[in-house]
Amino acid sequence: MRRLVSMIDTRSADFRRHDAHNRALLASFREKQDQARHARPLRDLERLAKQGKMRPRERIEKLLDPGTPFLELSSLAANMAYDGESPSASCITGIGIVAGREVVIHADDSTVKGGAWYPLTAKKIVRALDIAIENRLPVVHLSDSAGGFLQLQSQVFPDRHMAGRIFRNQSILSKLGVKQLALVFGQCTAGGAYIPALSDYNVIVRGTGAVFLGGPPLVRAATGEIVGVEELGGADMHTSISGTCDYPAATEEEAIHIGREIVAQWEGPKKWDCRRDAPEDPAYDPAELYGILPDDIKTSFDMREVIARIVDGSRFHEYQPAYGTTLVCGFANIWGFRVGILANNGVLFNDSSLKGAHFIELCNQNNTPLVFLQNITGYMIGRDYERRGITKDGAKMIMAQSCSHVPKFTVMCNGSFGAGNYGMCGRAFDGRLLFTWPNHQIGVMGGDQAANTLAEVKLNQMKRNGEEVDEAALRDLWAETRSAYQDQLSAYYSTSELWDDGILDPVDTRNALGIALSASLNAPLGVPGYGVFRF
């Protein structure tokens, strides 16, 4: 494949301005991430130390194979929810390597409300198990949870994708033959008790670990029975009487050691044969991405410059380079894995939509995973484009993308607006993983467009009702709409609500995609086939 030739002048004033802007965004992201990962009240840290417990990130570090990467997911989940009381949505999830095997890790964070599950905690755990199901990845649960956060129980308990979905997903994993291990470090109460009970293997720490549907206070309130923690659900009882737990451990370190021994007994993965060549570093410095990304969401840039700093050797075989030029399509390697890339270089017109649909079909024909690099304002609108069939041409692209049987991955590189989000494999379309960059914005439309639209609707309403046009009221409506949109458009709102699998430093994108591609090969390819294309 040919090497892309970069047209970026790294000495230009625009490059330096963009670089400074994006490095400032990244510094803010790093600060928020560090706070979510590590900042906890001293009393909670002292409580853990007094109980002889490690912090959840220490447990993960000891569990993982030394020197191997850990792809943490959704580190800033719930960052704009619950007045900041649930950092990282009170749990840690990610993909790592244990005893030489790729696994999904879910770790409760008992430094936050005893590991209680907020609504977004349940959503984050469900998402982690969805990833395990989609990629046939074994799961290791580091269990230390008080169950659902009772003050918000109506948002945690009853609906389809709330806490019950965790246990449904665990059951589906078992049905698929995908193994699960639970290491019980603390008191796992109510819903938290089902995690180890539904795991294929579990280890419980004597003295601190416990499993019960209702703890001693609830038992006493409900039945009048007075019983202690160990007698009710401690390690010795469950490993010698009830059989709920398999292995007792004297310490957390021993529990992790036993857990690693268990994972080592599992059969190795049987991955499907994706084409893979020797990896090669990009020819251009990935740090130059900071100077390429603009400091204004409306400013365009050539996505080939992004591709050149992500793919192996900056080599890219572009498909139909002279047709449908607002969508860049082509083949490249990422960490040796052959992928088909679709990247936005502007609004999607009829020709670029058809080009995208056809290219997706080619990748499916060749069993080539798809990578979508989003910077999209949507599909083109207007009388002429509707007469040419932009709606049905966009639908063709959505159909081809939705019905793909190969793994799909999405990176939100800048804007993601309107139905362009759909055609480019937004969250609703079951991509294996979806990441965002700190500059990312997402919405039905941009803040200015939304404000202008509502102001025009209000103006027409006043005229229709014979009212005097109130310019001040229109300006207030415009400002209020734009302000509300800007808050909800941000990458931090998106990741807080788990509309993505986490914000990435753009420089880390290549590594994250490499881990994701490798993990995806554990699952068999889907069944080829499409629905009806409207011609």
Coordinates of C-alpha atoms in Angstrom, one line a residue:
M1 CA 0.0 0.0 0.0
R2 CA 1.1 3.5 -0.7
R3 CA 2.3 5.8 2.1
L4 CA 0.1 8.8 2.6
V5 CA 1.9 12.1 2.0
S6 CA 1.1 14.7 4.8
M7 CA 0.4 18.2 3.7
I8 CA 0.6 19.6 7.3
D9 CA 3.0 22.4 8.0
T10 CA 3.9 21.8 11.6
R11 CA 5.6 25.3 11.8
S12 CA 2.4 27.2 10.8
A13 CA 0.6 29.5 13.1
D14 CA -2.6 27.5 12.7
F15 CA -0.8 24.2 13.7
R16 CA 0.7 25.8 16.8
R17 CA -2.6 27.4 17.8
H18 CA -4.5 24.1 17.4
D19 CA -1.7 22.2 19.2
A20 CA -2.0 24.5 22.2
H21 CA -5.8 24.3 22.2
N22 CA -5.9 20.6 22.1
R23 CA -3.2 20.1 24.7
A24 CA -5.2 22.3 27.0
L25 CA -8.2 20.1 26.4
L26 CA -6.1 17.0 27.1
A27 CA -4.7 18.5 30.3
S28 CA -8.3 19.1 31.6
F29 CA -9.3 15.6 30.6
R30 CA -6.3 14.1 32.4
E31 CA -7.1 16.1 35.5
K32 CA -10.7 15.0 35.5
Q33 CA -9.7 11.4 34.9
D34 CA -7.1 11.5 37.7
Q35 CA -9.7 12.8 40.1
A36 CA -12.2 10.1 39.1
R37 CA -9.6 7.4 39.6
H38 CA -7.9 8.4 42.8
A39 CA -9.6 11.2 44.7
R40 CA -11.5 9.8 47.6
P41 CA -12.3 11.0 51.2
L42 CA -9.6 10.1 53.7
R43 CA -12.1 8.4 55.9
D44 CA -13.0 5.9 53.1
L45 CA -9.4 5.1 52.5
E46 CA -8.7 4.6 56.2
R47 CA -11.7 2.3 56.4
L48 CA -10.3 0.1 53.7
A49 CA -6.8 0.1 55.3
K50 CA -8.3 -0.9 58.7
Q51 CA -10.1 -3.8 57.0
G52 CA -6.9 -4.9 55.4
K53 CA -8.3 -4.3 51.9
M54 CA -6.6 -3.1 48.8
R55 CA -8.0 -0.3 46.7
P56 CA -9.7 -1.7 43.5
R57 CA -7.0 -0.4 41.2
E58 CA -4.4 -2.2 43.3
R59 CA -6.3 -5.4 42.9
I60 CA -6.5 -5.0 39.2
E61 CA -2.7 -4.3 39.0
K62 CA -2.0 -7.5 40.9
L63 CA -4.4 -9.5 38.8
L64 CA -3.0 -8.5 35.4
D65 CA 0.0 -10.1 33.8
P66 CA 3.0 -7.9 34.5
G67 CA 3.9 -5.4 31.8
T68 CA 0.7 -5.9 29.8
P69 CA -1.8 -3.2 28.9
F70 CA -5.1 -2.5 30.5
L71 CA -7.7 -0.8 28.3
E72 CA -9.9 0.9 30.8
L73 CA -13.4 1.7 29.7
S74 CA -15.6 4.7 30.6
S75 CA -13.3 6.1 33.2
L76 CA -15.4 9.3 33.4
A77 CA -18.8 7.6 33.5
A78 CA -21.2 9.6 35.7
N79 CA -18.8 12.5 35.9
M80 CA -21.8 14.9 35.3
A81 CA -24.3 12.9 37.4
Y82 CA -25.3 12.6 41.1
D83 CA -23.4 15.8 42.0
G84 CA -20.1 14.0 41.5
E85 CA -20.8 11.4 44.2
S86 CA -20.2 8.4 41.9
P87 CA -16.7 8.8 40.3
S88 CA -16.2 6.4 37.3
A89 CA -19.8 5.3 38.1
S90 CA -18.5 3.5 41.3
C91 CA -16.7 0.7 39.4
I92 CA -13.9 0.0 37.0
T93 CA -14.2 -2.0 33.8
G94 CA -11.8 -2.8 31.0
I95 CA -10.0 -5.3 28.9
G96 CA -6.7 -6.8 30.2
I97 CA -4.6 -10.0 30.1
V98 CA -4.6 -12.5 32.9
A99 CA -2.5 -15.7 32.7
G100 CA -2.0 -15.0 29.0
R101 CA -5.8 -14.7 28.3
E102 CA -7.7 -11.6 27.2
V103 CA -10.5 -11.0 29.7
V104 CA -13.0 -8.3 30.6
I105 CA -12.5 -7.1 34.2
H106 CA -15.3 -5.6 36.3
A107 CA -14.2 -4.3 39.7
D108 CA -16.5 -2.7 42.3
D109 CA -15.2 0.4 44.0
S110 CA -16.1 0.0 47.7
T111 CA -14.5 3.5 48.4
V112 CA -17.7 4.9 47.0
K113 CA -20.8 4.2 49.2
G114 CA -19.5 0.7 50.0
G115 CA -19.6 -0.2 46.3
A116 CA -23.3 0.4 46.0
W117 CA -24.6 0.5 42.4
Y118 CA -26.0 3.8 41.1
P119 CA -28.1 3.7 38.0
L120 CA -25.1 4.5 35.8
T121 CA -23.1 1.8 37.7
A122 CA -25.6 -0.8 36.5
K123 CA -25.4 0.6 33.0
K124 CA -21.6 0.4 33.0
I125 CA -21.5 -3.2 34.3
V126 CA -24.1 -4.2 31.7
R127 CA -22.1 -2.6 29.0
A128 CA -18.9 -4.5 30.1
L129 CA -20.8 -7.7 30.0
D130 CA -22.3 -6.8 26.6
I131 CA -18.7 -6.4 25.4
A132 CA -17.8 -9.8 26.9
I133 CA -20.8 -11.4 25.1
E134 CA -20.1 -9.7 21.7
N135 CA -16.4 -10.6 21.8
R136 CA -16.7 -13.9 23.7
L137 CA -14.3 -12.7 26.4
P138 CA -14.0 -14.4 29.8
V139 CA -14.9 -12.1 32.7
V140 CA -13.2 -11.6 36.1
H141 CA -15.4 -9.9 38.7
L142 CA -13.6 -8.2 41.6
S143 CA -16.7 -8.2 43.9
D144 CA -17.1 -5.8 46.8
S145 CA -20.6 -4.3 46.5
A146 CA -23.5 -3.4 48.8
G147 CA -25.9 -3.9 45.9
G148 CA -28.3 -1.3 44.5
F149 CA -28.2 2.3 45.8
L150 CA -31.5 2.3 47.6
Q151 CA -32.2 6.0 47.4
L152 CA -32.3 5.6 43.6
Q153 CA -33.8 2.1 43.5
S154 CA -36.5 3.0 40.9
Q155 CA -33.7 3.8 38.4
V156 CA -31.6 0.7 39.3
F157 CA -34.0 -2.2 39.6
P158 CA -37.0 -2.7 37.4
D159 CA -36.4 -2.0 33.7
R160 CA -34.9 -4.0 30.9
H161 CA -31.4 -2.6 30.9
M162 CA -31.0 -2.0 34.7
A163 CA -29.4 -4.2 37.3
G164 CA -31.3 -7.3 36.3
R165 CA -29.6 -7.2 32.9
I166 CA -26.3 -7.8 34.7
F167 CA -27.5 -11.2 35.8
R168 CA -29.1 -12.0 32.5
N169 CA -25.8 -11.2 30.7
Q170 CA -24.0 -13.5 33.2
S171 CA -26.4 -16.3 32.4
I172 CA -26.0 -15.7 28.6
L173 CA -22.2 -15.8 29.0
S174 CA -22.5 -19.2 30.7
K175 CA -24.8 -20.5 28.0
L176 CA -22.2 -19.5 25.4
G177 CA -19.5 -21.3 27.3
V178 CA -17.7 -18.0 28.1
K179 CA -16.1 -18.4 31.6
Q180 CA -16.5 -16.2 34.6
L181 CA -14.6 -15.9 37.8
A182 CA -15.6 -13.8 40.9
L183 CA -13.1 -12.8 43.6
V184 CA -15.1 -11.8 46.6
F185 CA -13.2 -9.2 48.6
G186 CA -16.1 -7.6 50.6
Q187 CA -19.7 -8.0 51.7
C188 CA -21.7 -8.7 48.5
T189 CA -25.3 -8.0 49.4
A190 CA -28.6 -8.3 47.5
G191 CA -27.9 -8.0 43.7
G192 CA -24.2 -8.0 44.5
A193 CA -24.5 -11.5 45.8
Y194 CA -25.7 -12.8 42.4
I195 CA -22.4 -11.9 40.7
P196 CA -20.4 -14.7 42.5
A197 CA -23.4 -17.0 42.5
L198 CA -23.7 -16.8 38.7
S199 CA -20.0 -17.1 38.1
D200 CA -18.5 -20.4 37.1
Y201 CA -15.8 -20.1 39.7
N202 CA -15.4 -17.9 42.8
V203 CA -13.0 -17.3 45.5
I204 CA -13.9 -15.6 48.8
V205 CA -11.6 -13.9 51.3
R206 CA -12.0 -15.1 54.9
G207 CA -12.9 -12.3 57.3
T208 CA -13.9 -9.6 54.9
G209 CA -15.7 -11.4 52.1
A210 CA -19.3 -12.3 52.5
V211 CA -22.2 -13.2 50.2
F212 CA -25.9 -12.9 51.2
L213 CA -29.1 -11.7 49.8
G214 CA -29.8 -9.7 52.9
G215 CA -27.2 -8.6 55.5
P216 CA -27.7 -9.0 59.3
P217 CA -29.6 -5.7 59.7
L218 CA -32.1 -6.6 57.0
V219 CA -32.5 -10.2 58.3
R220 CA -33.2 -8.8 61.8
A221 CA -35.7 -6.3 60.5
A222 CA -37.5 -8.8 58.2
T223 CA -37.5 -11.9 60.4
G224 CA -36.3 -10.9 63.9
E225 CA -33.4 -13.3 63.5
I226 CA -30.1 -12.1 65.0
V227 CA -27.1 -13.5 63.1
G228 CA -23.5 -12.4 62.5
V229 CA -21.8 -11.7 59.1
E230 CA -19.6 -14.9 59.2
E231 CA -22.4 -17.2 60.2
L232 CA -24.8 -15.7 57.6
G233 CA -22.6 -15.5 54.6
G234 CA -18.9 -15.8 55.4
A235 CA -16.1 -17.7 53.7
D236 CA -16.1 -20.8 55.8
M237 CA -19.9 -21.2 55.7
H238 CA -20.1 -20.8 52.0
T239 CA -17.2 -23.0 51.1
S240 CA -18.0 -25.8 53.5
I241 CA -21.8 -25.7 54.0
S242 CA -23.8 -23.9 51.3
G243 CA -21.4 -24.6 48.4
T244 CA -22.1 -21.1 47.1
C245 CA -18.4 -20.3 47.0
D246 CA -15.5 -22.6 45.8
Y247 CA -12.2 -21.5 47.3
P248 CA -11.5 -19.7 50.7
A249 CA -8.5 -17.4 50.8
A250 CA -6.8 -16.0 53.8
T251 CA -5.9 -12.7 52.2
E252 CA -6.7 -10.7 49.1
E253 CA -3.3 -11.5 47.7
E254 CA -4.0 -15.2 48.0
A255 CA -7.4 -14.8 46.4
I256 CA -5.9 -13.1 43.4
H257 CA -3.2 -15.8 43.2
I258 CA -5.9 -18.5 43.3
G259 CA -7.8 -16.6 40.7
R260 CA -4.8 -16.4 38.3
E261 CA -4.3 -20.1 38.7
I262 CA -8.0 -20.7 37.8
V263 CA -7.7 -18.6 34.7
A264 CA -4.5 -20.4 33.7
Q265 CA -6.5 -23.6 33.5
W266 CA -9.0 -22.3 31.0
E267 CA -8.5 -23.4 27.3
G268 CA -6.8 -20.9 25.1
P269 CA -8.9 -18.8 22.7
K270 CA -9.7 -20.0 19.2
K271 CA -9.7 -16.8 17.2
W272 CA -11.0 -16.4 13.7
D273 CA -8.4 -15.9 11.0
C274 CA -8.3 -12.2 10.4
R275 CA -5.6 -11.1 8.0
R276 CA -2.6 -9.8 10.0
D277 CA 0.8 -8.6 8.9
A278 CA 3.9 -7.5 10.8
P279 CA 3.0 -4.3 12.8
E280 CA 4.7 -1.1 11.8
D281 CA 4.7 2.3 13.5
P282 CA 3.1 5.2 11.7
A283 CA 5.5 7.2 9.5
Y284 CA 4.2 10.4 11.1
D285 CA 4.3 11.3 14.8
P286 CA 0.8 10.7 16.3
A287 CA 1.4 13.7 18.6
E288 CA 0.9 15.9 15.5
L289 CA -2.8 15.1 15.8
Y290 CA -3.0 17.9 18.4
G291 CA -2.0 20.4 15.8
I292 CA -4.3 18.9 13.1
L293 CA -7.5 18.9 15.0
P294 CA -9.0 22.4 14.8
D295 CA -10.0 24.7 17.7
D296 CA -13.4 25.3 16.3
I297 CA -15.9 22.4 15.7
K298 CA -17.0 24.0 12.5
T299 CA -13.5 24.1 10.9
S300 CA -12.8 21.3 8.5
F301 CA -9.7 19.2 8.2
D302 CA -8.5 16.4 6.0
M303 CA -9.1 13.0 7.8
R304 CA -6.3 11.5 5.7
E305 CA -4.0 13.4 8.1
V306 CA -5.6 11.6 11.0
I307 CA -5.4 8.2 9.3
A308 CA -1.7 8.8 8.5
R309 CA -0.9 9.1 12.2
I310 CA -2.9 6.0 13.3
V311 CA -2.3 3.2 10.8
D312 CA 0.8 1.1 10.2
G313 CA 3.5 2.8 8.2
S314 CA 1.0 5.6 7.4
R315 CA 0.1 3.3 4.4
F316 CA -3.5 3.5 3.0
H317 CA -5.1 2.0 -0.1
E318 CA -7.8 4.5 -0.8
Y319 CA -11.0 3.2 -2.5
Q320 CA -12.6 5.4 -5.2
P321 CA -10.5 8.5 -4.3
A322 CA -12.1 10.7 -7.0
Y323 CA -15.8 9.8 -6.2
G324 CA -17.9 10.8 -3.3
T325 CA -14.9 12.8 -1.9
T326 CA -16.6 13.8 1.3
L327 CA -16.2 10.2 2.6
V328 CA -12.7 8.7 2.6
C329 CA -12.7 4.9 2.3
G330 CA -9.8 2.5 2.1
F331 CA -7.8 -0.3 3.5
A332 CA -5.0 -0.1 6.1
N333 CA -3.4 -2.0 8.9
I334 CA -3.6 -1.2 12.6
W335 CA -1.1 -3.2 14.7
G336 CA -0.9 -5.5 11.8
F337 CA -4.6 -6.1 11.6
R338 CA -6.2 -5.4 8.1
V339 CA -9.1 -3.0 8.5
G340 CA -11.4 -1.0 6.2
I341 CA -11.6 2.6 7.2
L342 CA -14.5 5.1 6.6
A343 CA -13.7 8.7 7.5
N344 CA -15.7 11.8 7.1
N345 CA -14.3 14.7 5.0
G346 CA -17.5 16.7 5.0
V347 CA -21.3 16.2 4.8
L348 CA -22.5 13.0 3.3
F349 CA -23.9 13.5 -0.2
N350 CA -25.7 11.0 -2.5
D351 CA -22.4 9.8 -4.0
S352 CA -20.5 9.6 -0.8
S353 CA -23.4 7.6 0.8
L354 CA -23.5 5.1 -2.0
K355 CA -19.7 4.8 -2.0
G356 CA -19.8 4.1 1.8
A357 CA -22.5 1.5 1.4
H358 CA -20.5 -0.3 -1.4
F359 CA -17.3 -0.1 0.5
I360 CA -18.9 -1.7 3.6
E361 CA -20.2 -4.5 1.4
L362 CA -16.7 -5.1 0.1
C363 CA -15.3 -5.3 3.6
N364 CA -17.9 -7.8 4.6
Q365 CA -17.2 -9.8 1.5
N366 CA -13.5 -10.0 2.5
N367 CA -14.1 -10.4 6.3
T368 CA -12.3 -7.2 7.0
P369 CA -13.2 -5.4 10.2
L370 CA -14.5 -1.8 9.9
V371 CA -13.2 1.3 11.6
F372 CA -15.3 4.5 11.4
L373 CA -13.6 7.9 12.1
Q374 CA -16.5 10.3 12.7
N375 CA -16.5 14.0 11.9
I376 CA -19.9 14.4 10.4
T377 CA -22.6 17.1 10.3
G378 CA -25.1 14.7 8.8
Y379 CA -26.5 13.8 5.4
M380 CA -27.1 16.7 2.9
I381 CA -30.5 18.3 3.0
G382 CA -32.5 20.4 0.5
R383 CA -34.9 20.1 -2.4
D384 CA -32.4 19.0 -5.0
Y385 CA -30.8 16.4 -2.8
E386 CA -34.2 14.9 -1.8
R387 CA -35.1 14.7 -5.5
R388 CA -31.9 12.8 -6.1
G389 CA -32.9 10.4 -3.3
I390 CA -30.6 11.4 -0.4
T391 CA -32.9 9.8 2.1
K392 CA -32.9 6.4 0.4
D393 CA -29.2 6.7 -0.4
G394 CA -28.4 7.4 3.3
A395 CA -30.7 4.5 4.2
K396 CA -28.6 2.2 1.9
M397 CA -25.5 3.1 3.9
I398 CA -27.3 2.6 7.2
M399 CA -28.6 -0.8 6.0
A400 CA -25.1 -2.0 4.9
Q401 CA -23.5 -0.8 8.1
S402 CA -26.2 -2.2 10.4
C403 CA -26.2 -5.7 8.8
S404 CA -22.4 -6.0 8.7
H405 CA -21.2 -9.4 10.0
V406 CA -17.6 -8.2 10.7
P407 CA -16.5 -6.4 13.9
K408 CA -17.0 -2.6 13.8
F409 CA -15.2 0.1 15.8
T410 CA -15.9 3.8 16.0
V411 CA -13.8 6.8 17.0
M412 CA -15.5 10.2 17.4
C413 CA -12.8 12.5 16.2
N414 CA -14.7 15.7 16.2
G415 CA -18.4 16.4 15.5
S416 CA -21.2 13.8 15.3
F417 CA -24.5 15.3 14.3
G418 CA -27.8 14.1 12.9
A419 CA -28.3 10.9 11.0
G420 CA -24.6 11.0 10.0
N421 CA -24.0 9.5 13.4
Y422 CA -26.2 6.6 12.4
G423 CA -24.5 5.9 9.0
M424 CA -21.1 6.1 10.6
C425 CA -21.9 3.5 13.2
G426 CA -23.0 5.5 16.2
R427 CA -23.8 3.9 19.6
A428 CA -27.1 2.5 18.5
F429 CA -25.5 0.2 15.9
D430 CA -23.7 -2.3 18.0
G431 CA -20.1 -1.5 17.3
R432 CA -17.8 -3.6 19.4
L433 CA -16.2 -0.5 21.0
L434 CA -16.8 3.3 20.5
F435 CA -14.3 5.9 21.7
T436 CA -14.4 9.7 21.8
W437 CA -11.7 12.4 21.8
P438 CA -11.8 15.4 24.3
N439 CA -12.8 17.8 21.5
H440 CA -15.8 15.7 20.5
Q441 CA -19.4 17.0 20.3
I442 CA -22.5 15.0 19.6
G443 CA -26.2 16.0 19.1
V444 CA -29.2 16.0 16.7
M445 CA -27.7 19.3 15.4
G446 CA -25.2 21.9 16.6
G447 CA -26.0 24.4 19.3
D448 CA -26.3 27.3 16.9
Q449 CA -28.5 25.4 14.5
A450 CA -30.8 24.3 17.3
A451 CA -31.1 27.8 18.6
N452 CA -31.7 29.3 15.2
T453 CA -34.4 26.6 14.4
L454 CA -36.3 27.2 17.6
A455 CA -36.0 31.0 17.3
E456 CA -37.5 30.8 13.8
V457 CA -40.3 28.5 14.9
K458 CA -41.1 30.9 17.7
L459 CA -41.0 33.9 15.3
N460 CA -43.4 32.2 12.9
Q461 CA -45.7 31.3 15.8
M462 CA -45.8 35.0 16.9
K463 CA -46.6 36.1 13.3
R464 CA -49.2 33.4 12.9
N465 CA -51.0 34.4 16.1
G466 CA -50.9 38.1 15.2
E467 CA -48.6 38.9 18.1
E468 CA -46.0 41.7 18.1
V469 CA -42.6 40.2 17.5
D470 CA -40.6 40.3 20.8
E471 CA -37.0 40.5 19.8
A472 CA -35.8 40.4 23.4
A473 CA -37.7 37.1 24.0
L474 CA -36.3 35.6 20.8
R475 CA -32.8 36.5 21.8
D476 CA -33.3 35.0 25.3
L477 CA -34.8 31.8 23.7
W478 CA -31.8 31.6 21.3
A479 CA -29.3 32.1 24.2
E480 CA -31.0 29.6 26.5
T481 CA -31.3 26.9 23.8
R482 CA -27.7 27.3 22.7
S483 CA -26.4 27.2 26.3
A484 CA -28.3 24.0 27.1
Y485 CA -27.2 22.4 23.9
Q486 CA -23.5 23.3 24.5
D487 CA -23.5 21.5 27.9
Q488 CA -25.1 18.4 26.4
L489 CA -23.0 18.4 23.3
S490 CA -19.7 18.0 25.1
A491 CA -17.6 14.8 25.3
Y492 CA -17.9 14.9 29.1
Y493 CA -21.7 14.7 29.0
S494 CA -21.5 11.9 26.4
T495 CA -19.1 9.8 28.4
S496 CA -21.0 10.6 31.6
E497 CA -24.1 9.0 30.2
L498 CA -22.1 6.0 28.7
W499 CA -22.9 6.9 25.1
D500 CA -19.3 5.8 24.5
D501 CA -16.7 3.5 26.0
G502 CA -14.5 6.3 27.1
I503 CA -12.6 9.4 26.1
L504 CA -9.2 8.7 24.7
D505 CA -6.1 10.9 24.3
P506 CA -5.9 11.0 20.4
V507 CA -2.4 9.6 20.6
D508 CA -3.6 6.5 22.4
T509 CA -6.2 5.7 19.7
R510 CA -3.9 3.4 17.7
N511 CA -3.2 1.3 20.8
A512 CA -6.8 1.2 21.9
L513 CA -7.9 0.0 18.5
G514 CA -5.2 -2.6 18.5
I515 CA -6.4 -4.1 21.8
A516 CA -10.0 -3.9 20.6
L517 CA -9.2 -5.6 17.3
S518 CA -7.4 -8.4 19.0
A519 CA -10.2 -9.0 21.5
S520 CA -12.8 -9.0 18.8
L521 CA -11.3 -12.0 17.1
N522 CA -12.4 -14.3 20.0
A523 CA -16.0 -14.2 18.7
P524 CA -17.0 -16.0 15.6
L525 CA -18.0 -13.8 12.6
G526 CA -21.7 -13.0 12.3
V527 CA -24.0 -14.5 9.7
P528 CA -23.7 -12.6 6.3
G529 CA -26.9 -11.1 4.9
Y530 CA -28.7 -7.8 4.4
G531 CA -32.3 -6.6 4.4
V532 CA -34.0 -4.7 1.5
F533 CA -32.1 -1.9 -0.2
R534 CA -34.4 0.7 -1.6
F535 CA -33.2 1.4 -5.2

